[in-house]
XYZ file of C-alpha atoms in Angstrom:
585
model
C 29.225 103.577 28.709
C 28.082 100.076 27.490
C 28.747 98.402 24.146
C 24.529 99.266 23.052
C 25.239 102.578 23.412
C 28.165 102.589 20.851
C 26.355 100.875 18.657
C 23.192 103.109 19.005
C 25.607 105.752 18.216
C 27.324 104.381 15.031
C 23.640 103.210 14.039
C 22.055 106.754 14.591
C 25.498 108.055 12.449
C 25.008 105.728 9.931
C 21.305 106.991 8.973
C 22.167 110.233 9.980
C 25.147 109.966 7.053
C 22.960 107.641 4.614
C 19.900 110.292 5.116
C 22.185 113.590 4.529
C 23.761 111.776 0.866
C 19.964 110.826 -0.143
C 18.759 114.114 0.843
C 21.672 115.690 -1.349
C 21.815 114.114 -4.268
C 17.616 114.486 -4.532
C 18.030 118.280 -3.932
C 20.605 118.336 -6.728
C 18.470 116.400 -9.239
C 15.806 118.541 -7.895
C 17.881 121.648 -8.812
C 19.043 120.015 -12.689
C 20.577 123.378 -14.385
C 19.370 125.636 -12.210
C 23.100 125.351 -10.209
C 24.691 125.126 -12.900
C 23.212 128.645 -14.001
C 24.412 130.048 -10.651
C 28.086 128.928 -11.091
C 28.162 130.524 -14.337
C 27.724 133.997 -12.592
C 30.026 133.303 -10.221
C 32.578 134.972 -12.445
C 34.812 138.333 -11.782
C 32.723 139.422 -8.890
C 33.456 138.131 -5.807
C 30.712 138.860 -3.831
C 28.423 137.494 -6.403
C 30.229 134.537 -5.746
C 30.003 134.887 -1.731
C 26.531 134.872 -2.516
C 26.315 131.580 -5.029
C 28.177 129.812 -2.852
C 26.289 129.692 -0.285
C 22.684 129.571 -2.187
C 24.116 126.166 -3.672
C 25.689 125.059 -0.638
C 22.190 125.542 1.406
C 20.607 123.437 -2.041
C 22.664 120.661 -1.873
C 23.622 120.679 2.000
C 27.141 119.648 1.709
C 29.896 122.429 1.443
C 32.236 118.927 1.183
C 30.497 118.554 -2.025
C 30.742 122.044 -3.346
C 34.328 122.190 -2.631
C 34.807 118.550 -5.048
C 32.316 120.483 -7.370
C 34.820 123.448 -7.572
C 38.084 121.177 -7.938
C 36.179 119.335 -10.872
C 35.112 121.742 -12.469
C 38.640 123.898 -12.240
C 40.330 121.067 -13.807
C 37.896 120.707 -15.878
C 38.763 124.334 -17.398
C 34.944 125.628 -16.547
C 36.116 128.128 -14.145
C 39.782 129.696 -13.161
C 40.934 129.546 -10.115
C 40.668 133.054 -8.376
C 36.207 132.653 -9.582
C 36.214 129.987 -6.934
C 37.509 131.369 -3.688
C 34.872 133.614 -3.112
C 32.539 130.255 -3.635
C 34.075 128.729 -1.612
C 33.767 131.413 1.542
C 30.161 131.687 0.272
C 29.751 127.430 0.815
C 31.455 127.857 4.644
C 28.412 130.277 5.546
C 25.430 128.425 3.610
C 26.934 124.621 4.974
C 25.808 126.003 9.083
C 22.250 126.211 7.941
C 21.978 122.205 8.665
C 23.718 122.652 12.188
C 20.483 125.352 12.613
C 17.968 122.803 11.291
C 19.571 120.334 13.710
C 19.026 122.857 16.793
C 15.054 122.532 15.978
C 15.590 119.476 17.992
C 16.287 121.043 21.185
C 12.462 123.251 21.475
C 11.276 122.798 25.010
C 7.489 121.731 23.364
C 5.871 120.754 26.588
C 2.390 120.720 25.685
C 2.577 123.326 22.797
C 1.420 121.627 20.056
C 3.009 124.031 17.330
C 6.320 123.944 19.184
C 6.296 119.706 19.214
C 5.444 120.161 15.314
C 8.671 121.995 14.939
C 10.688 119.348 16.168
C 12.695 117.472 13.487
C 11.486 114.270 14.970
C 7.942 114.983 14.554
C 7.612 116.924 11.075
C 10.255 114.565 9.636
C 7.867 111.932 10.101
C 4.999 113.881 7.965
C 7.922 114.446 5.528
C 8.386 110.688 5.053
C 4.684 110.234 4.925
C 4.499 112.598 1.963
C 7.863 111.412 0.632
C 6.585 107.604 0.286
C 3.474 108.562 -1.312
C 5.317 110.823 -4.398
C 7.774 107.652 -4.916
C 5.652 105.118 -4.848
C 2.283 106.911 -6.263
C 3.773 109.588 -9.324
C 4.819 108.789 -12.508
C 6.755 111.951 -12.792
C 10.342 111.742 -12.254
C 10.805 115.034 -10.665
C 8.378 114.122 -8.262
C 10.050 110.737 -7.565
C 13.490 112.995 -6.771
C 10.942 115.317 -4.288
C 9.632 112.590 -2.203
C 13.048 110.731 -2.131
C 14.434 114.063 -0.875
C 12.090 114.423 2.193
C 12.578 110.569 3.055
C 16.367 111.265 2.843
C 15.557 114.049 4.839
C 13.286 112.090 7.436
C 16.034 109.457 7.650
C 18.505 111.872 8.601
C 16.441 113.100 11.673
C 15.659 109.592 12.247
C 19.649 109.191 13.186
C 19.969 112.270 14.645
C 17.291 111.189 17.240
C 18.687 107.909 17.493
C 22.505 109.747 18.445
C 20.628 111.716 20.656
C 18.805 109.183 22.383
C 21.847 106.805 22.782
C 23.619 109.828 25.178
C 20.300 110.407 27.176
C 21.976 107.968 29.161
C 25.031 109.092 29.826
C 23.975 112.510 31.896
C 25.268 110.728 35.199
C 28.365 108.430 33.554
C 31.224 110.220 35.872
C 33.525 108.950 33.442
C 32.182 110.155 30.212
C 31.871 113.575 31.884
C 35.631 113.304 32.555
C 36.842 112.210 28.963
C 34.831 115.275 27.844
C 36.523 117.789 30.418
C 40.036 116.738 28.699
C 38.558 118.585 25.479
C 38.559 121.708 27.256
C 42.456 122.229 25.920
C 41.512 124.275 23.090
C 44.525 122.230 21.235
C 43.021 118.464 21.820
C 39.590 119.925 21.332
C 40.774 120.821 17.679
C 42.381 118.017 17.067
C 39.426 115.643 18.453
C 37.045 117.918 15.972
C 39.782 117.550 13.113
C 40.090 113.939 13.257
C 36.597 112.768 13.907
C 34.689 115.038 10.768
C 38.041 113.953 9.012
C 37.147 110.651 9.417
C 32.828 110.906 8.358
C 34.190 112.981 5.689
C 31.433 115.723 6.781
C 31.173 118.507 9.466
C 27.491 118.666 9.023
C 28.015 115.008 10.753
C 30.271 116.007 13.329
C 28.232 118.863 14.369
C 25.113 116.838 14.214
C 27.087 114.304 17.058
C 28.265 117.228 18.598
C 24.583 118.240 19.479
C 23.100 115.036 20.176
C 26.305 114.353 22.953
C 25.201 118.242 24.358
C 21.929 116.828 25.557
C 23.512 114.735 28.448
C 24.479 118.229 29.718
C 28.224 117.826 29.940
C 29.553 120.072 27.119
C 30.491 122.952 28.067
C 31.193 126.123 25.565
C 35.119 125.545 27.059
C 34.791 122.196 25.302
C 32.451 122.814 22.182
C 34.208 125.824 20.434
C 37.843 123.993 19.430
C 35.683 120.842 18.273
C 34.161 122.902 16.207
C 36.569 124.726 14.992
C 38.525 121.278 14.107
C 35.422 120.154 12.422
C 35.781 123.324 9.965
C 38.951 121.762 9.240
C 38.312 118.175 9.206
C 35.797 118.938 6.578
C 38.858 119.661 4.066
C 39.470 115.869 4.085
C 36.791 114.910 1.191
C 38.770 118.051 -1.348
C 41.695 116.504 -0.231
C 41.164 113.511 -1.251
C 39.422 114.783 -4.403
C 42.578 116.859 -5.604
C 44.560 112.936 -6.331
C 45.169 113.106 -9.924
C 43.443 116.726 -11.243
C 45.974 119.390 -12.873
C 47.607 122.077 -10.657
C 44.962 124.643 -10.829
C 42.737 122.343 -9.379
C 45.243 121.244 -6.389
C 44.893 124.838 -6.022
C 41.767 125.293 -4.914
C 41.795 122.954 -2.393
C 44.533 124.554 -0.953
C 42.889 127.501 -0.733
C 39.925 125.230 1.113
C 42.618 124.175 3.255
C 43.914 127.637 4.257
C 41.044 129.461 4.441
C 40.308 127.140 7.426
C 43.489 126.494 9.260
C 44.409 129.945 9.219
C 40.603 130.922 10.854
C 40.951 128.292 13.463
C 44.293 129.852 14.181
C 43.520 133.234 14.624
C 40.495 132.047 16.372
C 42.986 130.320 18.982
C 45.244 133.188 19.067
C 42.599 136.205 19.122
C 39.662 134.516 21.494
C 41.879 132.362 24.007
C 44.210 135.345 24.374
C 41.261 138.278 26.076
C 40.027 134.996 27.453
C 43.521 133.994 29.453
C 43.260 137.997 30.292
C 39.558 138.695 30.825
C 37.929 135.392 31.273
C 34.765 134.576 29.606
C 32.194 133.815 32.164
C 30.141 131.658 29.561
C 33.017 129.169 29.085
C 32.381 126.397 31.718
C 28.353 126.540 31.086
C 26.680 123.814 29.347
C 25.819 124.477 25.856
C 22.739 123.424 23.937
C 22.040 122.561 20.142
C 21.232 126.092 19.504
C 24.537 127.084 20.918
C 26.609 124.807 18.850
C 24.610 126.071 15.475
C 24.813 130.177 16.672
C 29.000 129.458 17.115
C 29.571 127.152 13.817
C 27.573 130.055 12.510
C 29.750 132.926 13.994
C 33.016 131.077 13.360
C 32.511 130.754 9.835
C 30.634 134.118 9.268
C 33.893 135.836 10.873
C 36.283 134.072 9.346
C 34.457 135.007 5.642
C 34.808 138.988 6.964
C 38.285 138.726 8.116
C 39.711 136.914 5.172
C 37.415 137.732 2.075
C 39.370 140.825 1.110
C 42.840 138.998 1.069
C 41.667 136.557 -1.598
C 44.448 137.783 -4.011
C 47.222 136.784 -1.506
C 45.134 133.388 -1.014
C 45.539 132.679 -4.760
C 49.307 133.597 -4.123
C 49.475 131.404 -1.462
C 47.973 128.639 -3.047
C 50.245 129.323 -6.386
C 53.447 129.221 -3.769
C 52.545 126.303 -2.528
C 51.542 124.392 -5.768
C 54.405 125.813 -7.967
C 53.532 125.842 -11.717
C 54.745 123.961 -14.325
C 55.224 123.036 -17.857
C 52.779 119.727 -17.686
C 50.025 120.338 -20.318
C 47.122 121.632 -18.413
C 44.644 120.593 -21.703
C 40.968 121.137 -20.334
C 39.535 117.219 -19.403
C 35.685 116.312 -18.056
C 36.425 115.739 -14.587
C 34.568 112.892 -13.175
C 33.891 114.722 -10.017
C 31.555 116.953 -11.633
C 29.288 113.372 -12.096
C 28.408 114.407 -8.560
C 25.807 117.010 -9.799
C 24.599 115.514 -13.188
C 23.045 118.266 -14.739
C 25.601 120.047 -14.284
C 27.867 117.561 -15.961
C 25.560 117.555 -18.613
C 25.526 121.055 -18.854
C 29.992 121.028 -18.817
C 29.744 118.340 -21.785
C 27.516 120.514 -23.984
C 30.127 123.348 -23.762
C 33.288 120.908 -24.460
C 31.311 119.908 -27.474
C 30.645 123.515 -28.236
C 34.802 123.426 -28.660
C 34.507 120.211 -30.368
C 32.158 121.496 -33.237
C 34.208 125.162 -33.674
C 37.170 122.567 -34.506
C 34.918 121.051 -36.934
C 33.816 123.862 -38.559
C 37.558 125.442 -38.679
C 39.297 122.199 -39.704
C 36.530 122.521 -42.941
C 36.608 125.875 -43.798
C 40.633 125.478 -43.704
C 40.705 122.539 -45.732
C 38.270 123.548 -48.524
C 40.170 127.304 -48.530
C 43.161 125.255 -49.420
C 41.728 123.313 -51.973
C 40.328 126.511 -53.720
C 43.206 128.201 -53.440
C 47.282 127.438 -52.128
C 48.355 124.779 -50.752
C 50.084 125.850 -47.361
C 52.378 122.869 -45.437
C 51.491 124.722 -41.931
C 47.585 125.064 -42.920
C 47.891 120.925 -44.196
C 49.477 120.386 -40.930
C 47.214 122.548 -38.417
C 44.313 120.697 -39.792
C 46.089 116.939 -39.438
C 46.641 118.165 -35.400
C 42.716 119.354 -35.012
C 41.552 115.768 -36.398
C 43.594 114.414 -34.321
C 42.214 116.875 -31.450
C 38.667 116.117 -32.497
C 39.294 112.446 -32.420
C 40.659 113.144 -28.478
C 37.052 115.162 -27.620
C 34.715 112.328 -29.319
C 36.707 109.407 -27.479
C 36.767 111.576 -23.909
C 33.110 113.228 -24.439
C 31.500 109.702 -25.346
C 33.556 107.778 -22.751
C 32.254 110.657 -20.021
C 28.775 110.263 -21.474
C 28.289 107.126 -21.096
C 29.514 106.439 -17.596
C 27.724 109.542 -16.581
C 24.209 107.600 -17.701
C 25.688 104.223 -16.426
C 26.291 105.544 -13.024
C 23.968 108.537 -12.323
C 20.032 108.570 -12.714
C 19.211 111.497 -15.193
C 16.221 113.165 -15.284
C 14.421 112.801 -19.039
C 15.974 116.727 -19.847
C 19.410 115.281 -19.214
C 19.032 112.424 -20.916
C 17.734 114.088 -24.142
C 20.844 116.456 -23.940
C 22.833 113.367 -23.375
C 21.610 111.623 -25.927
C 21.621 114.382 -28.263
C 25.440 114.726 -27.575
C 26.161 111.079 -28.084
C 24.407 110.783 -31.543
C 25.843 114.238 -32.680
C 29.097 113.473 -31.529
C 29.958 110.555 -34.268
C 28.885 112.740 -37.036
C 31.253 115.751 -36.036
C 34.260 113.305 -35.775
C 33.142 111.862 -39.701
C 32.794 115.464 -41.148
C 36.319 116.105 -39.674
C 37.983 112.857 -40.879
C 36.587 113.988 -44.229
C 37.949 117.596 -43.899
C 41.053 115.577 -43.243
C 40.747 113.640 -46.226
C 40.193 116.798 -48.729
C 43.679 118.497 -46.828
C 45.483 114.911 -47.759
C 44.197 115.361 -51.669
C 45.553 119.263 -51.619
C 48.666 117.349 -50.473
C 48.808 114.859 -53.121
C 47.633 117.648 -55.857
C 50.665 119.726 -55.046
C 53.073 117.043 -54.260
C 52.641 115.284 -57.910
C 51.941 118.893 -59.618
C 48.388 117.338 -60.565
C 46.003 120.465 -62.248
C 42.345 119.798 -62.971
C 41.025 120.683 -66.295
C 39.288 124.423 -66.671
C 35.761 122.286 -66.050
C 36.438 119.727 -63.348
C 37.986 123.115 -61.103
C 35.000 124.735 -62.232
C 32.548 121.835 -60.834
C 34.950 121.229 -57.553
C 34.694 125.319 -56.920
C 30.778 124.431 -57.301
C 30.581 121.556 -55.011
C 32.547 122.997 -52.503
C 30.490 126.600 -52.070
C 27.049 124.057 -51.776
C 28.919 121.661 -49.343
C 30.352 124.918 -46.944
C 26.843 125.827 -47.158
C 25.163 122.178 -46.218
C 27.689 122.292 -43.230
C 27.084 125.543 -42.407
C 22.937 125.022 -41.502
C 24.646 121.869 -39.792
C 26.439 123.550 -37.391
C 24.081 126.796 -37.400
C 21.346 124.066 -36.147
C 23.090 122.002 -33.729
C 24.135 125.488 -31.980
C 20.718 127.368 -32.224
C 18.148 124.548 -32.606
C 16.106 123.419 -35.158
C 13.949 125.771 -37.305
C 12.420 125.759 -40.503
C 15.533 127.473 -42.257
C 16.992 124.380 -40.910
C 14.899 121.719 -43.182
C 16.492 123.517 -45.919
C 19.316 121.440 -45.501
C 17.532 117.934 -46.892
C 16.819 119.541 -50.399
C 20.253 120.911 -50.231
C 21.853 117.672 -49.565
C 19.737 116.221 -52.600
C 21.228 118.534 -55.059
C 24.750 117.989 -53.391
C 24.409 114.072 -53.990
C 23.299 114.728 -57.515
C 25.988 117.302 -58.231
C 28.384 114.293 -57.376
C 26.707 111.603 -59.426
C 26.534 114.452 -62.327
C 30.210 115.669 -62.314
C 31.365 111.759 -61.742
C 29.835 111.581 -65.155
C 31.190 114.359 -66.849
C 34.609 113.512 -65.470
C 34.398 109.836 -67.026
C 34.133 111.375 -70.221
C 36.724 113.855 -69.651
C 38.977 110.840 -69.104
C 37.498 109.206 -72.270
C 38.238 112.163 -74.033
C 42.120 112.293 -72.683
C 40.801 116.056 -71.145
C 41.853 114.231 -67.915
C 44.058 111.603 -66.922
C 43.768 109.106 -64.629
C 45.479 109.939 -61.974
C 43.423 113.205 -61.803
C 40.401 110.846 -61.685
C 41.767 109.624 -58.797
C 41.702 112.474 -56.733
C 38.375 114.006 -58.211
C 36.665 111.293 -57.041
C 37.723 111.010 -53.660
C 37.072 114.864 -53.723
C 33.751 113.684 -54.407
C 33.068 111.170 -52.182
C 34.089 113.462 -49.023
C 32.144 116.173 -50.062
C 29.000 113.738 -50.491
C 29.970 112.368 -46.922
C 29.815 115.704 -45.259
C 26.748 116.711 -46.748
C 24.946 113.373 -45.359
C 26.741 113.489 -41.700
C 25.294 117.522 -41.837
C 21.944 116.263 -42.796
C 22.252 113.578 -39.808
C 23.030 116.247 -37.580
C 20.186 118.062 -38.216
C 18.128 115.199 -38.151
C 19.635 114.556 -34.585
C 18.959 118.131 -33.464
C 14.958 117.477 -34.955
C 14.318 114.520 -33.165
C 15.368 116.409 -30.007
C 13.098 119.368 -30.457
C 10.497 117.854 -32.022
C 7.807 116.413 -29.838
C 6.136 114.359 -32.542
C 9.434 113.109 -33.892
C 10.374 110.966 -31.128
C 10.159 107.464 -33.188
C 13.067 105.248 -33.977
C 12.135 106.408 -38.021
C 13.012 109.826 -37.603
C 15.915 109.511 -39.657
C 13.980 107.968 -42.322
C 11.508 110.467 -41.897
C 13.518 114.064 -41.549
C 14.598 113.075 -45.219
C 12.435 111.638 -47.241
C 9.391 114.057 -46.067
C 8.313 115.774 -49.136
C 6.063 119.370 -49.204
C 5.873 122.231 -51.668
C 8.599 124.880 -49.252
C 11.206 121.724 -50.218
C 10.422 121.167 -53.548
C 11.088 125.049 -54.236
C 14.631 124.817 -52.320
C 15.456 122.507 -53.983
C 14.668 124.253 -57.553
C 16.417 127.143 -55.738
C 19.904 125.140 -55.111
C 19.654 123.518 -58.433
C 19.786 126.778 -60.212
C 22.219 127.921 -57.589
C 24.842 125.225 -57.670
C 24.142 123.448 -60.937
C 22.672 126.124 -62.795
C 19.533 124.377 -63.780
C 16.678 126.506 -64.647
């Protein structure tokens, strides 16, 4: 074995890797919330999961990947921990189908024509063909992600021919037939399998060398099976490494990962080499070919998934012995892992700010029932802890956001979502600071035994019902999209500005009058300013959520636009809320 074959190796590995991470990241883009979708059945049915697992496994063509997907998206708080095991069976079966696509490689074509089209090495070439004319000739970004996944595809064939070709030559090398014989111990076999996919982070890879070293015609099915079965386990390395730093849940699953594939491989030792030191297999010391390799990664994996699948309660056990709990706080955080799969990221940040907003709206509703009514010391300080919770979500959501745009491409759905999220986001943390704000002035009213007069608790009971209301189509928007009802909200807002610039007014000459003193002015008007600000960061909201569903409202003006558009249906609202709020006929 000279030097040029090494590096013909390593070279034909190196595409072979580079084309397998282009071809799955395309397929995911390719995908957008479609997996996403499918994780979110994965719930108290197992074999539902068995089944999604594997389906997204085949999409994205790394089971590596689907186990960091899990682990993210555990600590995360998206799924609990016993959902994922029967993923994670279901990602061991669909992760052989590349080891099958692989084995196209070893057709006999002769003359056929249809067989040599089968070959990887021949369609793969077509593939790029196609591939390079949707990147380079369509405007269409989903298009784009297609052809980059068939030249990620073609590259990867590209290296598995060049792996293959570098060991054409080594069919008569005496003493690479002879380092090869040693993995016939079932024990260094594993560990050679373990060590080298633990490496490449991937057993797709492994396998994929595996197969291109079978065409000299020295591995035997003596040597090949403990290989693969230490590639199974060598695979763990990437969730290994992925479970530095996540809660304990999250550790969790990848020691389930971790389990599920040591204890295969050793029942697999125990079980097959024991009938085989009694009643040898005759099959053991004939050479193996790339369809052989695929057909016992396939069985290995499929068995193990029948043997253990019912036993996934004492997994979880297992995995909870190991990983002892604890009274860390196990508060839900975007895991960056979960950046992997963008949409689905995407997808994870919409329902964190789905939390976000019901803080919002209960931080509000609190604060203006305390206003109206008693002040309550554990109510004041409940809704002083959700700011302060809120405040946590906009900083972590934003921060997540942003990186996810900065380091991921996002196809134009995502990055309207993301978007979306990123303007919304301010105006949730504003109306809570201002729901804040109102709790702090039900403070200072009971601390100094302030009472308003009859009429300004008369005009504050007003303002308050129209404000809960402006809010209210906020929130009802954001969650359910725009709608006509929604543009109900800009008249609304109107009569909510003018209510404050009206009862200002009539409380300056309340404190002309000596009705009210000063100190009461104080607090009215701050009481008025917040309520003003939440109507206008509820109208911005909606104004957000327009622009988003609105195809003609894509200019920078929408703003503008969304409220100062005038038409008959909004000059009767806002007759309507004028008689409603300020009793104006």
């Amino acid at each position: 074995m000279d030097i040029f074959v090494i590096i013909n190796l390593l070279g034909g590995l190196a595409f072979f890797m580079y084309g397998m991470h282009v071809l799955s990241e395309s397929l995911k883009k390719t995908a957008g919330g479609k997996l996403e979708k499918l994780l979110r059945k994965a719930t108290d049915n197992p074999f539902k999961g068995l089944a999604i697992g594997a389906v997204i496994t085949i999409a994205i063509q790394s089971s590596s990947a689907m186990t960091v997907m899990l682990v993210g998206f555990v600590n995360s708080g998206i799924m609990e921990l016993g959902q994922t095991i029967g993923v994670i069976f279901g990602s061991d079966v669909g992760t052989t189908l590349t080891a099958w696509i692989l084995s196209l490689s070893g057709i006999d074509s002769q003359n056929n024509i249809a067989l040599q089209l089968l070959q990887p090495k021949n369609f793969s070439l077509i593939f790029a063909l196609i591939g390079m004319i949707l990147l380079s000739a369509c405007k269409s970004q989903r298009k784009k992600d297609i052809g980059l996944m068939l030249l990620g595809f073609a590259v990867l064939m590209t290296g598995m021919t060049m792996m293959s070709g570098s060991m054409s030559g080594l069919k008569e090398d005496e003493g690479f037939t002879n380092l090869l014989l040693k993995f016939d111990n079932p024990i260094l076999g594993v560990l050679a399998g373990t060590l080298v996919t633990g490496v490449i982070q991937s057993s797709a890879a492994s396998i994929g060398i595996l197969q291109s070293m079978s065409t000299t015609g020295a591995i035997t099915w003596g040597v090949a099976i403990p290989i693969i079965m230490g590639a199974n386990i060598g695979t763990c390395a990437t969730a290994i490494l992925s479970s530095f730093g996540v809660n304990r849940n999250a550790k969790r699953v990848t020691v389930i990962h971790v389990a599920i594939k040591v204890i295969g491989t050793i029942l697999w030792l125990v079980i097959f080499y024991g009938v085989n030191a009694v009643h040898p297999f005759g099959f053991m010391g004939k050479t193996i070919n790339f369809v052989g390799i695929a057909l016992f990664h396939t069985i290995f994996n499929a068995v193990n998934t029948i043997v253990m699948f019912p036993f996934q309660k004492q997994l979880e056990k297992l995995a909870r012995f190991i990983v002892k709990d604890s009274e860390e706080d196990n508060e839900f955080q975007l895991d960056e892992r979960i950046m992997l799969t963008p949409s689905i990221a995407i997808n994870e940040c919409s329902i964190i700010m789905t939390k976000m907003v019901n803080r919002v709206e209960e931080g509000l509703n609190k604060s203006t029932e305390m206003l109206l009514g008693e002040f309550d010391r554990e109510t004041y300080d409940f809704i002083a802890a959700n700011e302060d919770k809120i405040d946590s979500y906009e900083d972590h959501i934003g921060a997540f956001l942003m990186k996810l745009s900065a380091t991921q491409h996002l196809s134009e759905m995502d990055k309207n979502k993301s978007s979306k999220m990123l303007q919304a986001i301010g105006e949730f943390e504003r109306i809570a600071d201002h729901a804040s704000y109102m709790s702090k002035s039900a403070e200072e009213l009971k601390s100094k035994s302030i009472q308003f007069s009859p009429k300004a608790q008369e005009e504050l009971e007003s303002l308050i019902a129209a404000v809960r209301e402006v809010y209210s189509m906020a929130i009802k928007c954001y969650r359910e999209g725009y709608s006509e009802e929604t543009a109900d909200i800009v008249p609304l807002r109107i009569v909510v500005s003018e209510m404050c610039d009206a009862f200002k007014a009539t409380h300056v000459e309340r404190l002309s009058e000596g009705i009210c003193t000063a100190e009461q002015g104080f607090v009215f008007n701050d009481l008025l300013y917040s309520c003003g600000r939440i109507a206008d960061h509820s109208t911005n909201i909606a104004a957000i959520v327009y622009r988003f569903n609105a195809a003609n409202a894509v200019s920078g003006s929408y703003m503008h636009d969304f409220k100062q558009h005038r038409d008959k249906a909004r000059e009767r609202a806002y007759e309507h809320y004028m008689h409603k709020y300020m009793h104006v006929k």
